[in-house]
């Protein structure tokens, strides 16, 4: 911009505002030297610029307007801002003091204080379904542990009764369905048996009507009086006959009919299943408590203990809980299903 | 996040997420579905999400799920008829009136009010959840409050 008598004022203003560079300052000074009547105006410029006057304290320093100038919407805005915590501390104090002097503020601030939602007691109903699998496992494990403890108690009690009773398959109870006779009586009568080769009948068991006649042990058969043919010597067995009536040793002439299903060698001792203590307990546990028909003597599984516990609890309390174990063709445990009136769940043994 | 922390997230936040969704949608069955979907997604991404950010992540996921539903149903269009007075409906308790007003707000207003009042989130946090800027959130909250006050109608009912 070329300096002239019409725009020199802008140049002077820019000079005092520090907006001119050295070259422009030289142009301005050269112009003023050529126009000395304007030099006085240049020199007096600093005196005519505005300076801040004495500060008078504004009663509502943080508000830009006096309360009277505020519109209804602005009053609402400040009221909301107060409750939202958007005001500075000074502004908050101003609004609070205005509540006592300005009825608009009082009403608006009070209204917005109440327009705030209070929490409802709402809970998500299916929270258990959201829990991670480890959490569920933990619950199931805790439940199984509890059942196992109950089962252990039941087992201890059951074993106590098993050990202290003579009413098992190895006892020598006389063969009588309703009123068994003493063992001694039976042994005496055995001696009177007229049949050669039968020296004793060591075991007779009939704990219920379903039982079959026990085995008769045959030994020391004389060569001259063969009872069986040569081909039949190795295995001697007769099909069992269900007992229809009381059989006493007086009718022991029917002893051949009382032979066991189990094979026995003609000569020598009868085959005995030899159990270790652990196998014996497992065998008895499955037979007596779990009511298995053909119990194994293998180690007791955890779910079998739980099953026994459940059966014990059912027996004691009259409940109808049920625990079923599903096995694969290889005999491996695949799934456990627990059913009761209140709870029903299944648990796969496969690792997730 | 570990599975234990995930379970903690279920215990601590499931009720809040459900309340947020239920109050926004007003439909129990769909709200349950949305909460379950949120936690399913959380479980899928459990290793990538820090526990400290879980709460905001869940709210954000729930909000997005709701937005999808609203868009499908075209419920985002604000209906000015909703802003009619509710005091004639016979509510007696102030909280009932407020919830009735809330139900009549449009979705964007309702969401920010719920997050602000129930969860105590800041403008910035609400912005992160809803995808709005901080100033947009602030404006929406102010407008929502004013709308609610207008809906209540007679000031005597509130004061």
Coordinates of C-alpha atoms in Angstrom, one line a residue:
Chain A
X1 CA 0.0 0.0 0.0
X2 CA 1.4 3.4 -1.0
X3 CA 1.3 6.0 1.8
X4 CA -0.6 9.2 1.0
X5 CA -2.6 11.9 2.9
X6 CA -5.7 9.7 2.9
X7 CA -4.3 6.6 4.4
X8 CA -1.4 7.9 6.5
X9 CA -3.5 7.3 9.7
X10 CA -3.5 3.6 9.1
X11 CA 0.3 3.7 8.8
X12 CA 0.6 5.6 12.0
X13 CA -1.7 3.1 13.8
X14 CA 0.2 0.2 12.5
X15 CA 3.5 1.8 13.5
X16 CA 2.4 2.1 17.1
X17 CA 0.9 -1.4 17.0
X18 CA 4.3 -2.7 15.8
X19 CA 2.9 -4.0 12.6
X20 CA 5.4 -2.2 10.3
X21 CA 8.8 -3.7 9.3
X22 CA 11.9 -1.6 9.0
X23 CA 11.4 -0.7 5.3
X24 CA 7.8 0.4 5.9
X25 CA 9.0 2.5 8.9
X26 CA 11.5 4.3 6.6
X27 CA 8.7 5.0 4.1
X28 CA 6.5 6.4 6.9
X29 CA 9.3 8.6 8.3
X30 CA 10.1 9.9 4.8
X31 CA 6.4 10.7 4.2
X32 CA 6.2 12.6 7.6
X33 CA 9.4 14.6 6.8
X34 CA 7.8 15.7 3.5
X35 CA 4.5 16.6 5.3
X36 CA 5.6 18.3 8.5
X37 CA 1.9 19.3 9.4
X38 CA 1.2 15.6 9.9
X39 CA 4.2 15.1 12.2
X40 CA 2.4 16.6 15.2
X41 CA -0.4 14.2 14.8
X42 CA 2.1 11.3 14.6
X43 CA 3.7 12.5 17.8
X44 CA 0.5 13.0 19.7
X45 CA -1.0 9.5 18.8
X46 CA 0.1 7.6 21.9
X47 CA -1.8 10.1 24.1
X48 CA -5.1 9.6 22.3
X49 CA -5.1 5.8 22.5
X50 CA -7.6 4.2 25.0
X51 CA -6.3 3.0 28.4
X52 CA -8.3 0.8 30.8
X53 CA -10.0 2.8 33.4
X54 CA -10.4 2.1 37.0
X55 CA -11.9 -1.4 37.5
X56 CA -15.3 -1.5 39.1
X57 CA -16.2 -4.8 40.7
X58 CA -19.1 -6.4 38.9
X59 CA -21.4 -8.0 41.5
X60 CA -21.8 -11.2 39.5
X61 CA -18.3 -11.4 38.3
X62 CA -18.5 -14.8 36.7
X63 CA -21.7 -14.2 34.9
X64 CA -21.5 -12.2 31.7
X65 CA -24.8 -10.5 32.2
X66 CA -26.7 -9.1 35.2
X67 CA -29.5 -11.4 36.4
X68 CA -32.1 -9.0 35.1
X69 CA -30.7 -9.3 31.6
X70 CA -30.9 -13.2 31.5
X71 CA -33.7 -14.7 29.5
X72 CA -35.8 -17.6 30.9
X73 CA -33.9 -20.1 28.8
X74 CA -30.6 -18.8 30.1
X75 CA -31.9 -19.1 33.7
X76 CA -32.8 -22.7 32.9
X77 CA -29.4 -23.2 31.3
X78 CA -27.6 -22.0 34.4
X79 CA -29.8 -24.2 36.6
X80 CA -29.0 -27.3 34.6
X81 CA -25.3 -26.4 34.5
X82 CA -25.4 -26.1 38.3
X83 CA -26.7 -29.6 38.7
X84 CA -24.5 -31.1 36.1
X85 CA -21.4 -29.6 37.8
X86 CA -20.4 -27.5 34.8
X87 CA -20.0 -24.2 36.6
X88 CA -16.9 -22.9 38.3
X89 CA -16.9 -22.6 42.0
X90 CA -17.5 -18.8 41.7
X91 CA -20.4 -19.3 39.3
X92 CA -22.0 -21.8 41.6
X93 CA -21.7 -19.4 44.5
X94 CA -23.3 -16.6 42.4
X95 CA -26.2 -18.9 41.4
X96 CA -26.7 -20.0 45.0
X97 CA -26.9 -16.4 46.1
X98 CA -29.3 -15.6 43.3
X99 CA -31.7 -18.2 44.5
X100 CA -32.4 -16.0 47.5
X101 CA -32.9 -12.8 45.5
X102 CA -34.3 -13.9 42.2
X103 CA -37.5 -16.1 42.3
X104 CA -36.9 -17.3 38.7
X105 CA -33.6 -18.9 39.7
X106 CA -35.0 -20.3 42.9
X107 CA -37.8 -22.1 41.0
X108 CA -35.7 -23.3 38.1
X109 CA -32.8 -24.6 40.3
X110 CA -35.3 -26.4 42.5
X111 CA -37.1 -28.0 39.5
X112 CA -33.9 -29.3 37.9
X113 CA -32.7 -30.7 41.2
X114 CA -35.7 -33.0 41.1
X115 CA -35.4 -33.9 37.4
X116 CA -32.8 -36.5 38.0
X117 CA -33.4 -40.2 37.7
X118 CA -33.0 -42.3 40.8
X119 CA -31.8 -45.9 40.3
X120 CA -34.3 -48.7 40.1
X121 CA -33.5 -52.1 41.7
X122 CA -33.5 -54.0 38.4
X123 CA -31.4 -57.1 38.2
X124 CA -30.6 -59.3 35.3
X125 CA -32.5 -62.6 35.8
X126 CA -30.1 -64.9 33.8
X127 CA -26.9 -63.9 35.4
X128 CA -25.8 -67.5 36.1
X129 CA -26.0 -68.3 32.4
X130 CA -23.5 -65.6 31.7
X131 CA -20.8 -66.9 34.0
X132 CA -17.8 -68.4 32.4
X133 CA -17.5 -72.2 32.3
X134 CA -14.8 -72.3 35.0
X135 CA -17.4 -70.8 37.4
X136 CA -19.9 -73.5 36.5
X137 CA -17.3 -76.1 36.9
X138 CA -16.4 -74.8 40.3
X139 CA -20.1 -75.0 41.4
X140 CA -20.4 -78.6 40.1
X141 CA -17.2 -79.5 41.7
X142 CA -18.4 -78.1 45.0
X143 CA -21.6 -80.0 44.7
X144 CA -19.8 -83.3 43.9
X145 CA -17.5 -82.7 46.9
X146 CA -20.5 -82.2 49.1
X147 CA -22.2 -85.4 47.8
X148 CA -18.9 -87.3 48.1
X149 CA -18.6 -86.3 51.8
X150 CA -22.2 -87.5 52.4
X151 CA -21.4 -90.7 50.4
X152 CA -18.3 -91.3 52.5
X153 CA -20.3 -91.2 55.6
X154 CA -22.9 -93.5 54.1
X155 CA -20.1 -95.9 53.1
X156 CA -18.5 -96.0 56.5
X157 CA -21.9 -96.8 58.0
X158 CA -22.6 -99.4 55.4
X159 CA -19.2 -101.1 55.9
X160 CA -19.8 -101.2 59.6
X161 CA -23.0 -103.1 59.0
X162 CA -21.4 -105.4 56.4
X163 CA -18.5 -106.3 58.7
X164 CA -20.7 -106.9 61.7
X165 CA -23.3 -109.1 60.0
X166 CA -23.1 -112.8 59.2
X167 CA -25.9 -112.6 56.7
X168 CA -23.8 -112.8 53.5
X169 CA -23.0 -115.3 50.9
X170 CA -20.1 -116.8 52.9
X171 CA -22.1 -117.4 56.1
X172 CA -23.1 -120.9 57.1
X173 CA -26.7 -120.3 57.6
X174 CA -28.9 -123.4 57.3
X175 CA -31.1 -123.6 54.2
X176 CA -34.4 -122.5 55.4
X177 CA -36.4 -119.8 53.8
X178 CA -38.4 -118.6 56.8
X179 CA -36.7 -119.8 59.9
X180 CA -33.1 -120.7 59.4
X181 CA -31.7 -123.3 61.7
X182 CA -28.3 -123.0 63.5
X183 CA -25.2 -124.0 61.7
X184 CA -24.2 -126.7 64.1
X185 CA -27.4 -128.6 63.5
X186 CA -26.8 -128.6 59.8
X187 CA -23.3 -130.0 60.2
X188 CA -24.4 -132.9 62.4
X189 CA -27.0 -133.9 59.8
X190 CA -24.5 -133.8 57.0
X191 CA -22.7 -136.7 58.6
X192 CA -25.7 -138.8 58.2
X193 CA -25.8 -138.4 54.5
X194 CA -25.9 -141.8 52.8
X195 CA -24.5 -140.7 49.5
X196 CA -20.9 -141.7 49.0
X197 CA -18.5 -139.0 48.1
X198 CA -20.4 -136.2 49.7
X199 CA -18.6 -135.6 52.9
X200 CA -19.9 -132.2 53.8
X201 CA -22.1 -129.4 52.7
X202 CA -20.3 -126.4 53.8
X203 CA -22.4 -123.6 52.5
X204 CA -26.1 -123.2 52.4
X205 CA -27.5 -119.7 51.8
X206 CA -31.0 -118.5 51.5
X207 CA -31.4 -115.0 52.6
X208 CA -34.6 -114.5 50.6
X209 CA -37.0 -116.4 48.5
X210 CA -35.2 -115.4 45.3
X211 CA -32.0 -117.2 46.4
X212 CA -31.1 -120.4 44.8
X213 CA -29.7 -123.5 46.5
X214 CA -26.0 -123.2 47.2
X215 CA -23.2 -125.3 46.0
X216 CA -22.4 -128.8 47.4
X217 CA -18.8 -129.7 47.6
X218 CA -17.9 -133.1 46.4
X219 CA -14.6 -134.5 47.1
X220 CA -12.7 -137.8 47.5
X221 CA -14.9 -139.7 45.1
X222 CA -13.7 -143.4 45.2
X223 CA -12.4 -144.8 42.0
X224 CA -14.6 -147.9 42.4
X225 CA -17.8 -145.9 42.7
X226 CA -17.6 -143.3 40.0
X227 CA -20.4 -140.8 40.3
X228 CA -19.8 -139.1 37.0
X229 CA -18.3 -140.2 33.8
X230 CA -14.7 -139.5 32.8
X231 CA -15.8 -136.8 30.4
X232 CA -17.8 -135.0 33.0
X233 CA -15.2 -135.0 35.7
X234 CA -13.7 -131.7 34.9
X235 CA -16.8 -129.7 35.3
X236 CA -19.6 -130.7 37.5
X237 CA -22.5 -128.4 37.6
X238 CA -26.2 -128.7 37.9
X239 CA -28.7 -126.0 37.0
X240 CA -30.1 -124.3 40.1
X241 CA -33.6 -124.9 41.1
X242 CA -35.6 -122.2 42.8
X243 CA -36.7 -123.1 46.3
X244 CA -40.4 -123.5 46.6
X245 CA -40.5 -124.6 50.2
X246 CA -38.4 -124.8 53.3
X247 CA -35.6 -127.2 52.8
X248 CA -34.0 -128.6 55.9
X249 CA -31.1 -130.8 56.1
X250 CA -33.5 -133.7 56.8
X251 CA -34.3 -133.6 53.1
X252 CA -30.7 -133.4 52.2
X253 CA -31.1 -136.4 50.0
X254 CA -31.9 -133.8 47.4
X255 CA -28.5 -132.4 47.8
X256 CA -27.6 -133.0 44.1
X257 CA -30.2 -130.5 43.3
X258 CA -28.6 -128.0 45.5
X259 CA -25.4 -127.8 43.5
X260 CA -24.3 -124.4 42.4
X261 CA -24.2 -122.9 39.0
X262 CA -20.5 -122.2 39.5
X263 CA -18.1 -124.7 38.1
X264 CA -16.0 -126.6 40.5
X265 CA -13.3 -129.1 39.8
X266 CA -14.2 -132.6 40.8
X267 CA -11.0 -133.0 42.6
X268 CA -9.4 -130.5 44.8
X269 CA -10.6 -127.4 46.6
X270 CA -13.4 -125.2 45.1
X271 CA -12.4 -122.2 43.1
X272 CA -12.3 -119.2 45.4
X273 CA -12.2 -115.6 44.3
X274 CA -9.3 -114.1 46.1
X275 CA -9.8 -110.4 46.9
X276 CA -7.5 -107.9 48.4
X277 CA -9.1 -105.8 51.1
X278 CA -9.7 -102.9 48.7
X279 CA -11.2 -105.3 46.1
X280 CA -13.4 -106.9 48.7
X281 CA -14.7 -103.5 49.8
X282 CA -15.3 -102.4 46.2
X283 CA -17.1 -105.7 45.5
X284 CA -19.3 -105.4 48.6
X285 CA -19.9 -101.7 48.0
X286 CA -21.2 -102.4 44.5
X287 CA -23.2 -105.4 45.5
X288 CA -24.7 -104.2 48.7
X289 CA -25.0 -100.5 48.3
X290 CA -25.3 -99.9 44.5
X291 CA -27.3 -103.2 44.1
X292 CA -25.3 -104.3 41.0
X293 CA -26.0 -107.8 39.8
X294 CA -22.5 -108.6 38.7
X295 CA -20.3 -106.3 40.6
X296 CA -16.7 -105.8 39.7
X297 CA -13.9 -105.6 42.2
X298 CA -12.1 -102.8 40.5
X299 CA -11.4 -99.5 42.2
X300 CA -14.4 -97.5 43.2
X301 CA -15.0 -94.4 41.1
X302 CA -15.8 -91.0 42.4
X303 CA -19.2 -90.9 40.8
X304 CA -20.0 -94.3 42.4
X305 CA -19.3 -92.8 45.8
X306 CA -21.6 -89.8 44.9
X307 CA -24.2 -92.3 43.7
X308 CA -24.0 -94.2 47.0
X309 CA -24.3 -90.9 48.9
X310 CA -27.4 -90.0 46.9
X311 CA -28.9 -93.4 47.5
X312 CA -28.2 -93.0 51.2
X313 CA -29.7 -89.6 51.3
X314 CA -32.8 -90.9 49.4
X315 CA -33.1 -93.7 52.0
X316 CA -32.7 -91.5 55.0
X317 CA -34.8 -88.5 53.8
X318 CA -37.2 -90.2 51.4
X319 CA -36.0 -88.1 48.5
X320 CA -35.9 -89.1 44.9
X321 CA -32.6 -88.0 43.6
X322 CA -30.9 -89.9 40.9
X323 CA -27.4 -89.9 39.5
X324 CA -26.7 -91.7 36.2
X325 CA -23.4 -92.3 34.6
X326 CA -23.2 -92.9 30.9
X327 CA -20.3 -94.9 29.6
X328 CA -18.8 -95.3 26.2
X329 CA -18.4 -98.7 24.5
X330 CA -14.8 -98.8 25.9
X331 CA -16.2 -98.4 29.4
X332 CA -15.0 -94.8 29.8
X333 CA -17.2 -92.4 31.6
X334 CA -18.8 -89.9 29.2
X335 CA -21.6 -88.1 31.0
X336 CA -23.1 -87.7 34.4
X337 CA -26.7 -86.8 34.8
X338 CA -28.2 -85.7 38.1
X339 CA -31.9 -85.4 38.6
X340 CA -33.9 -84.3 41.5
X341 CA -37.2 -82.4 42.1
X342 CA -35.4 -79.1 42.3
X343 CA -32.3 -79.4 40.2
X344 CA -31.4 -81.2 37.0
X345 CA -28.1 -81.0 35.3
X346 CA -25.8 -83.0 33.2
X347 CA -22.0 -82.8 33.0
X348 CA -19.8 -84.1 30.3
X349 CA -16.5 -85.6 31.5
X350 CA -14.9 -84.5 28.2
X351 CA -12.6 -81.5 28.7
X352 CA -14.0 -78.2 27.3
Chain B
X1 CA -8.9 -60.3 31.1
X2 CA -8.9 -63.6 32.9
X3 CA -12.0 -65.9 33.2
X4 CA -12.2 -64.8 36.9
X5 CA -12.3 -61.2 35.9
X6 CA -14.9 -62.0 33.3
X7 CA -17.0 -63.6 36.0
X8 CA -16.5 -60.4 38.1
X9 CA -17.7 -58.4 35.1
X10 CA -20.8 -60.5 35.1
X11 CA -21.4 -60.0 38.8
X12 CA -20.7 -56.2 38.7
X13 CA -22.1 -55.0 35.4
X14 CA -24.8 -57.4 34.2
X15 CA -27.5 -55.7 36.2
X16 CA -26.5 -52.2 35.1
X17 CA -26.3 -53.2 31.4
X18 CA -29.6 -54.8 31.7
X19 CA -31.2 -51.8 33.3
X20 CA -29.7 -49.5 30.7
X21 CA -31.0 -51.6 27.9
X22 CA -34.4 -52.3 29.5
X23 CA -35.0 -48.6 30.2
X24 CA -33.9 -47.7 26.6
X25 CA -35.9 -50.4 24.8
X26 CA -38.7 -51.1 27.2
X27 CA -38.7 -54.7 26.1
X28 CA -37.6 -57.4 28.6
X29 CA -37.1 -60.2 26.3
X30 CA -35.0 -58.2 23.8
X31 CA -33.1 -56.6 26.6
X32 CA -32.1 -60.0 27.9
X33 CA -31.0 -61.1 24.4
X34 CA -28.9 -57.9 24.0
X35 CA -27.2 -58.4 27.4
X36 CA -26.5 -62.1 26.6
X37 CA -25.1 -61.1 23.2
X38 CA -22.9 -58.5 24.8
X39 CA -21.4 -61.0 27.3
X40 CA -21.0 -63.5 24.5
X41 CA -18.9 -61.0 22.6
X42 CA -17.0 -60.1 25.7
X43 CA -16.2 -63.8 26.2
X44 CA -15.0 -64.2 22.6
X45 CA -12.7 -61.1 23.0
X46 CA -11.9 -61.9 26.7
X47 CA -8.2 -61.9 26.1
X48 CA -8.0 -58.6 24.3
X49 CA -10.1 -56.5 26.6
X50 CA -8.7 -55.1 29.9
X51 CA -10.9 -55.4 32.9
X52 CA -10.7 -51.7 33.6
X53 CA -12.3 -51.0 30.2
X54 CA -14.9 -53.7 30.4
X55 CA -17.8 -51.6 31.8
X56 CA -17.5 -48.9 29.0
X57 CA -17.0 -51.7 26.4
X58 CA -20.2 -53.4 27.5
X59 CA -22.2 -50.2 27.5
X60 CA -20.9 -49.3 24.1
X61 CA -21.7 -52.7 22.7
X62 CA -25.1 -52.7 24.2
X63 CA -25.7 -49.2 22.8
X64 CA -24.6 -50.2 19.3
X65 CA -26.9 -53.3 19.5
X66 CA -29.8 -51.1 20.4
X67 CA -29.0 -48.6 17.6
X68 CA -29.0 -51.5 15.1
X69 CA -32.4 -52.5 16.3
X70 CA -33.7 -48.9 16.3
X71 CA -32.4 -48.4 12.8
X72 CA -34.1 -51.6 11.6
X73 CA -37.4 -50.4 13.1
X74 CA -36.8 -46.8 12.1
X75 CA -37.4 -45.6 15.6
X76 CA -34.7 -43.0 15.5
X77 CA -37.0 -40.6 13.9
X78 CA -38.1 -38.3 16.6
X79 CA -41.8 -38.0 17.1
X80 CA -42.7 -34.6 18.5
X81 CA -46.0 -36.0 19.6
X82 CA -44.1 -37.8 22.3
X83 CA -43.5 -34.5 23.9
X84 CA -47.0 -34.1 25.2
X85 CA -47.7 -33.7 28.8
X86 CA -47.6 -36.8 30.9
X87 CA -49.1 -35.4 34.0
X88 CA -52.6 -36.4 32.8
X89 CA -51.7 -40.1 32.9
X90 CA -52.3 -40.2 36.6
X91 CA -48.8 -40.8 38.0
X92 CA -48.4 -40.0 41.6
X93 CA -44.7 -40.7 42.4
X94 CA -42.2 -38.2 41.0
X95 CA -39.9 -41.0 40.0
X96 CA -42.7 -42.7 38.1
X97 CA -43.4 -39.4 36.3
X98 CA -39.7 -39.0 35.4
X99 CA -39.5 -42.6 34.1
X100 CA -42.6 -41.9 32.0
X101 CA -41.0 -38.8 30.7
X102 CA -37.8 -40.7 30.0
X103 CA -39.7 -43.3 28.0
X104 CA -41.1 -40.6 25.8
X105 CA -37.8 -39.0 25.0
X106 CA -36.1 -39.9 21.8
X107 CA -33.4 -42.6 21.9
X108 CA -30.4 -40.3 21.8
X109 CA -31.6 -38.1 24.7
X110 CA -32.7 -41.1 26.7
X111 CA -29.3 -42.8 26.3
X112 CA -27.3 -39.9 27.5
X113 CA -29.6 -39.3 30.5
X114 CA -29.5 -42.9 31.5
X115 CA -25.7 -43.0 31.3
X116 CA -25.4 -39.7 33.1
X117 CA -27.9 -40.3 36.0
X118 CA -27.7 -44.0 36.5
X119 CA -24.0 -44.6 35.8
X120 CA -22.6 -41.2 36.6
X121 CA -20.5 -41.1 33.5
X122 CA -18.7 -37.9 32.4
X123 CA -19.5 -36.2 29.1
X124 CA -16.3 -37.6 27.7
X125 CA -17.1 -41.2 28.8
X126 CA -20.6 -40.9 27.4
X127 CA -19.2 -39.6 24.2
X128 CA -16.9 -42.7 23.9
X129 CA -19.8 -45.0 24.5
X130 CA -22.2 -43.3 22.1
X131 CA -19.8 -42.1 19.5
X132 CA -20.6 -38.4 20.1
X133 CA -18.3 -35.5 20.8
X134 CA -18.2 -34.2 24.3
X135 CA -20.1 -31.0 23.3
X136 CA -22.7 -33.0 21.5
X137 CA -23.3 -35.0 24.7
X138 CA -23.5 -31.9 26.8
X139 CA -26.1 -30.3 24.4
X140 CA -28.1 -33.5 24.3
X141 CA -28.2 -33.7 28.1
X142 CA -29.3 -30.1 28.4
X143 CA -32.0 -30.5 25.8
X144 CA -33.1 -33.8 27.4
X145 CA -33.5 -32.1 30.8
X146 CA -35.4 -29.2 29.3
X147 CA -37.6 -31.6 27.4
X148 CA -38.3 -33.6 30.5
X149 CA -39.2 -30.4 32.4
X150 CA -41.5 -29.4 29.6
X151 CA -43.1 -32.8 29.5
X152 CA -43.8 -32.7 33.1
X153 CA -45.8 -29.6 32.2
X154 CA -47.0 -28.0 35.3
X155 CA -44.1 -26.9 37.4
X156 CA -46.2 -27.3 40.5
X157 CA -46.0 -31.1 40.0
X158 CA -42.2 -31.0 40.3
X159 CA -41.6 -28.4 42.9

